Amino acid sequence: MNTSRSDRPARWAFEALFAPGTDAGRLEHVFSGGTVVVVRPSVLRQVIRTHAQWIAIDPPHPHSLVLPRAALERIVLQHGLLLETEGLDDPVVLVAEPGPAERSALPPWVVQRRLLAGAYHALVHARLERLVRRGELGAQRARQLLGRFGHPQAREALRVLAHADELLPPPGPTRDLIELLARGLELRHAAAPWRLEAWFPSLQPGDLERVCAALRTDGIALDPEAVLGSEASGWLADLAPRPREETDSVRSETRTDAEPPPAAEHLAHRLWHALGERGPRPERWAAALAPLIEAREGGTLARRGRKLLADLDRACLDAEQPATAIDLTGWLRSFGRRPLRRALHDQVPVRVHRRLRTALGRARRLRTERSDLEPLVAVLEGATQHAETAIRERFTPGLRAALRAVGLDPHTVVEELAADKTADELVDRLLERDYVSFADLRDELSRNDLKLEDVESPLQLLTGDALLRADRLLGRRYPGVYRRSTFYMRFLQRTSSLFFGTRLGRWLVRFLLLPFVISIMTLEGLQHLLEPIGHATGLGTPHLVHRGSVLALAAFALGLLEYPPLRRLVAGLALRVGRGLRLVLWALPLRLLRLPWLRRLLDTALFAVIRRAVVRPAAVVGLVWLLLRAYGLDVYLGWREWAAIFIASSAAINTRFGLQLQAHLRDTFAAWWGQITRRLLPELVRATLDLSRRALGAFERAAHLVDELLRVRREEGRAVVAFKIVAGRVWAVLAYVLQFLVTLFIEPQINPIKHFPVVTVSHKLLLPSLPLFVSLFEAVFEPALAKTLATATVFTLPGFFGFLVWELNANWRLYAASRSDRLEPALVGRHGERMPALLRPGFHSGTVPKAWERLRQQAEEAWERGEALHAWRERLRLQEVTDDVRRFWQRECCRLLAGRSELGPAPWEVRSVRLGRYRLGVELGPPEHEPLLLWLEVRGRWLTAAIERAGCAAALGAAGRATLADALFGALVRAQLEAWCPWEGPQQPLAIEEHDDSLEREVRDVVQVDRTPPGIDLRAPRLRWSDWVARW
């Protein structure tokens, strides 16, 4: 019988922490590797600030520290810390104790495990730092040991540690190695191996063992038994997290001999037929569904489980009773020749896939509470995959044929692959949203290499170009799945084709309209930004928009648009100015404060006395003065009163209570500051960026729900059908109006990407015209209603301008004449990310690092609570990125290699995708051959590529290697590669340090030295479109 967490006994000296009224200045425990001193977090943070000469509020590595005893005694004396230092070993190993809230909220064994893991971490530090002091672990030896991890793995791990504020100054390879080994070994042995993956996804346990083996040859052992002793190391392995208790009456015992209930078998056969007799067999369905069915029949099934079964039942109903569309308008126009009711057979697999996908999400959430649902999750994953395959097989050929039927014929191999990619990405949208719209079709053609030809005649403007013809054809061919364009989208497409699809129109746009629009918008935007500053300072706002400024800026904009050398010159100047400002405002002051002689001066006893007796009391006096001024209190204080306040505050600050209060306030502020900067602000930014997507998603889901309720079913009576026909007509008009308002006026307002500068400047221009709109509406409506309508118009009309700019930008890129002369980067992520945006952290980027960071935070929170890690949302997001990267390389590289005789008879495919935190690896090759392994990695500002293993590519002939190099080269340009680097083998010492600008310099030097991976010749990451087409 298992022992519950709360019943586990306290086994070592840290149990004194839980004694009532414990207020010791120091608690010690002796291990075989040394003595650990447990101190309060506030004391440890102050020691770290002083010892590490840390300037910021929140110090790094706040859980433990190793320092000489003399340094600790000096810091205690300097700051008046409440810590006894007599009888301590040299060096001193400090570990932070848990706070009072954690002691009361967590079971004792959980806190003991945290302290034991912290002690192991600190003692590894102490052992390795002892080697450094003896001169046995220098910088060169540290670089060699870091190289044994592998250069990319070590680089990524050090970036993770730097992001988590785990690296203590001063920077260097010795510091990096010590912290990486201490943290990695703690994660490896602290009874939670999933923490190692969450922290360092590119590291494997074998990497740590390899480095530890190299240290053992030097006589240094770092395993828990050698550091903590045999008894304590056993405790560390025994204190493991346990899964949550299950909420339903059905527990985790596995079913072996029991037959599934009849209801499970009946539902299993219905699901088997709903999937077209594909996917998991009915026997697997029945066995997997049995726990839920039995719990439902016993009345103990939770609400989430009931919803899961309801989703599966609806999937069966969607296949058994297809929805029917009532085409009353078409029936009347054709005088009854067209059928009134049409079964929407194409919707059946899409709706079944959606139900299965929803059920799979519920099963994954429910699995965290019921371990007997693992088989159901596996069955649902297989069924969802089969449903997706069926949808692709059904719709992809039809979409390709429809594009050809309207005249979008590919003329080259590249355009042929672009047509296939367009169809595949439309199916991707169908699987994601359950429908495809005209906007999706237009966006795919705009992004891909399959383009429209120019408008040939005025008649084509009336009948529509190839895009509008494809819109009509897909609407007839796939009712219920494809949503045709609205009248305003068709009008916008026809109008824009006059300017974008004719030679004269493009000339007017490029040389007249666009430069002046950029000029006016830029000047108005600057005016908008300078107005608040002018009002606040009383200097007034300069009038920037006049004829001369508009003409001058328009000429400059024309030069930027049409003359690439000017663009490069301006970009280079802007980059240098930015670097200069960063150097003056940030880098130089930071370096000055870190000068050794200045830090020694600030750490002297004289400055300590000045800080405690003069600076801090003066700060209190200044705070009192600010409060009096802020509240407008008419209180006169002379110099005697201010002197009394200064003396009283100095005496209060330097008492025992004052020192404790300062430490508490400092720690509270540091904790709040850490929460704000690391949690609140990133989550607020992410929520703001997701606002428009979530709002539009909620609107689409609500509209889809109403559409489902008004769908006519085959078995419904005439009265119900008549009611749904009438209600459907009313809802169609209402939904059309709502869609019009949301798309044109609301969505651009709440989308931060579209808001600035177009919507922002439009607001600025329209706000002064509010009285004019009021007077216009008052001529027709009552004053109150007129003011309401005028205000709504002024505040919603700017959204239309944002919509217009974004739509016209997409329409411009539809035509072959507007194609760039260079091969353009392609989108990779399903949310519109390019490859650098997936891997490079930033405001609008960093999908993969952010997902790994959330997974790391959840892993730490689960481990601190003594629970197992689930984090299925983050794992699912990472799996989605893996699938997106796989599809990108399959479509951009492997399809180009299909049918090439110089590469052999077997087709090349994406064998696997490896996802790290700041890098990803792709294995390419034919089945049953050693694959080529290519890595993409973010290094500083650069997205770099390197080939670790040539694999079967090394055995190709000269023609095969040239073909493979061309395909890889094009895919890397599509991935927006910025630098090519040679692969760094583990036999080389790590020669890069992640601080200042050394990383960027190192990448630039490597690019100049070597661009040649083993066996394959690649060039610089630039390619002209004409050369790319001619190659294939």
XYZ file of N, CA and C in Angstrom, residues 647-727:
243
model
N 17.778 62.237 11.509
C 18.404 61.480 12.613
C 17.508 60.323 13.038
N 16.200 60.576 13.144
C 15.278 59.507 13.550
C 15.261 58.373 12.534
N 15.230 58.721 11.270
C 15.226 57.671 10.241
C 16.539 56.915 10.230
N 17.668 57.601 10.460
C 18.959 56.909 10.502
C 18.998 55.927 11.666
N 18.480 56.364 12.829
C 18.466 55.459 13.984
C 17.532 54.284 13.756
N 16.371 54.551 13.153
C 15.405 53.466 12.928
C 15.914 52.479 11.888
N 16.565 52.997 10.860
C 17.022 52.120 9.787
C 18.094 51.162 10.274
N 18.942 51.572 11.147
C 20.087 50.766 11.557
C 19.816 49.914 12.789
N 18.583 49.888 13.282
C 18.235 48.964 14.360
C 17.982 47.577 13.785
N 17.868 46.598 14.690
C 17.579 45.229 14.244
C 16.249 45.174 13.507
N 15.260 45.841 14.077
C 13.952 45.856 13.413
C 14.043 46.566 12.064
N 14.789 47.681 12.003
C 14.912 48.401 10.744
C 15.604 47.581 9.673
N 16.651 46.859 10.058
C 17.330 46.009 9.087
C 16.412 44.903 8.583
N 15.629 44.297 9.495
C 14.686 43.268 9.080
C 13.606 43.844 8.150
N 13.126 45.050 8.490
C 12.117 45.676 7.650
C 12.667 45.986 6.258
N 13.896 46.497 6.189
C 14.501 46.771 4.886
C 14.632 45.496 4.056
N 15.091 44.439 4.700
C 15.237 43.175 3.975
C 13.890 42.674 3.481
N 12.855 42.798 4.332
C 11.528 42.345 3.929
C 10.990 43.177 2.765
N 11.120 44.505 2.861
C 10.640 45.365 1.784
C 11.411 45.101 0.490
N 12.718 44.927 0.605
C 13.527 44.680 -0.579
C 13.138 43.360 -1.239
N 12.948 42.325 -0.426
C 12.576 41.029 -0.988
C 11.163 41.053 -1.569
N 10.258 41.762 -0.876
C 8.892 41.853 -1.409
C 8.878 42.571 -2.745
N 9.623 43.677 -2.828
C 9.684 44.404 -4.096
C 10.345 43.564 -5.184
N 11.412 42.837 -4.824
C 12.073 41.989 -5.813
C 11.138 40.893 -6.314
N 10.359 40.304 -5.373
C 9.416 39.261 -5.783
C 8.337 39.828 -6.705
N 7.790 40.999 -6.325
C 6.779 41.619 -7.186
C 7.364 42.002 -8.540
N 8.572 42.537 -8.515
C 9.207 42.938 -9.769
C 9.449 41.717 -10.668
N 9.883 40.615 -10.064
C 10.072 39.409 -10.854
C 8.776 38.893 -11.453
N 7.697 38.927 -10.658
C 6.406 38.491 -11.190
C 5.932 39.393 -12.316
N 6.169 40.701 -12.166
C 5.706 41.635 -13.196
C 6.491 41.448 -14.487
N 7.813 41.361 -14.395
C 8.639 41.308 -15.592
C 8.637 39.928 -16.247
N 8.504 38.871 -15.455
C 8.620 37.527 -16.017
C 7.278 36.875 -16.294
N 6.251 37.269 -15.591
C 4.952 36.639 -15.778
C 3.903 37.608 -16.309
N 3.686 38.715 -15.568
C 2.564 39.593 -15.888
C 2.724 40.256 -17.251
N 3.868 40.913 -17.478
C 4.050 41.624 -18.741
C 4.052 40.683 -19.945
N 4.790 39.556 -19.930
C 4.697 38.653 -21.084
C 3.297 38.115 -21.324
N 2.586 37.758 -20.234
C 1.226 37.260 -20.418
C 0.296 38.357 -20.915
N 0.519 39.594 -20.442
C -0.311 40.708 -20.910
C -0.079 40.971 -22.386
N 1.176 40.935 -22.811
C 1.479 41.133 -24.235
C 0.858 40.020 -25.066
N 0.997 38.776 -24.594
C 0.440 37.665 -25.355
C -1.084 37.742 -25.415
N -1.717 38.126 -24.303
C -3.173 38.253 -24.304
C -3.628 39.372 -25.237
N -2.865 40.473 -25.269
C -3.218 41.573 -26.164
C -3.107 41.158 -27.613
N -2.032 40.452 -27.954
C -1.855 40.010 -29.326
C -2.883 38.956 -29.721
N -3.346 38.168 -28.737
C -4.333 37.132 -29.040
C -5.769 37.635 -28.969
N -5.951 38.907 -28.587
C -7.310 39.404 -28.391
C -8.130 39.332 -29.665
N -7.562 39.831 -30.766
C -8.323 39.830 -32.013
C -8.607 38.404 -32.472
N -7.612 37.526 -32.349
C -7.831 36.144 -32.779
C -8.902 35.459 -31.940
N -8.857 35.685 -30.621
C -9.852 35.062 -29.756
C -11.248 35.652 -29.994
N -11.305 36.976 -30.179
C -12.604 37.609 -30.410
C -13.223 37.119 -31.720
N -12.428 37.085 -32.783
C -12.956 36.596 -34.053
C -13.293 35.112 -33.969
N -12.468 34.363 -33.235
C -12.783 32.948 -33.073
C -14.093 32.732 -32.338
N -14.343 33.527 -31.294
C -15.616 33.417 -30.569
C -16.790 33.778 -31.471
N -16.617 34.827 -32.294
C -17.696 35.206 -33.211
C -17.955 34.099 -34.233
N -16.889 33.514 -34.786
C -17.068 32.455 -35.767
C -17.694 31.216 -35.143
N -17.300 30.899 -33.901
C -17.905 29.730 -33.247
C -19.388 29.951 -32.980
N -19.751 31.179 -32.556
C -21.167 31.467 -32.317
C -21.963 31.387 -33.617
N -21.404 31.962 -34.689
C -22.103 31.888 -35.980
C -22.211 30.443 -36.462
N -21.158 29.682 -36.243
C -21.192 28.267 -36.663
C -22.222 27.482 -35.856
N -22.361 27.787 -34.571
C -23.353 27.102 -33.751
C -24.770 27.387 -34.245
N -25.039 28.656 -34.591
C -26.366 28.982 -35.123
C -26.593 28.284 -36.454
N -25.574 28.240 -37.311
C -25.709 27.530 -38.585
C -26.045 26.064 -38.366
N -25.413 25.443 -37.383
C -25.691 24.041 -37.113
C -27.122 23.833 -36.633
N -27.587 24.737 -35.784
C -28.952 24.595 -35.277
C -29.984 24.747 -36.382
N -29.668 25.545 -37.405
C -30.619 25.782 -38.492
C -30.417 24.849 -39.676
N -29.480 23.892 -39.571
C -29.323 22.914 -40.640
C -30.520 21.965 -40.665
N -30.969 21.634 -41.852
C -32.108 20.729 -42.012
C -31.597 19.301 -42.056
N -32.179 18.454 -41.221
C -31.824 17.039 -41.190
C -32.835 16.231 -41.997
N -32.395 15.051 -42.401
C -33.213 14.239 -43.292
C -34.488 13.772 -42.631
N -34.457 13.493 -41.332
C -35.614 12.894 -40.663
C -36.574 13.931 -40.084
N -36.294 15.217 -40.273
C -37.127 16.234 -39.659
C -38.420 16.441 -40.445
N -39.516 16.824 -39.727
C -40.826 17.009 -40.343
C -40.929 18.305 -41.119
N -42.080 18.459 -41.801
C -42.263 19.624 -42.666
C -42.339 20.919 -41.864
N -42.989 20.889 -40.718
C -43.111 22.106 -39.918
C -41.733 22.591 -39.462
N -40.901 21.658 -39.017
C -39.550 22.033 -38.588
C -38.735 22.555 -39.758
N -38.887 21.898 -40.919
C -38.151 22.342 -42.099
C -38.600 23.740 -42.506
N -39.924 23.991 -42.481
C -40.425 25.323 -42.855
C -39.904 26.389 -41.892
N -39.917 26.075 -40.604
C -39.409 27.043 -39.633
C -37.927 27.326 -39.862
N -37.145 26.280 -40.130
C -35.716 26.477 -40.332
C -35.432 27.241 -41.623
N -36.288 27.069 -42.635
C -36.089 27.831 -43.873
C -36.275 29.315 -43.612
N -37.364 29.670 -42.916
C -37.634 31.083 -42.630
C -36.563 31.654 -41.695
N -36.265 30.918 -40.610
C -35.258 31.394 -39.669
C -33.878 31.465 -40.319
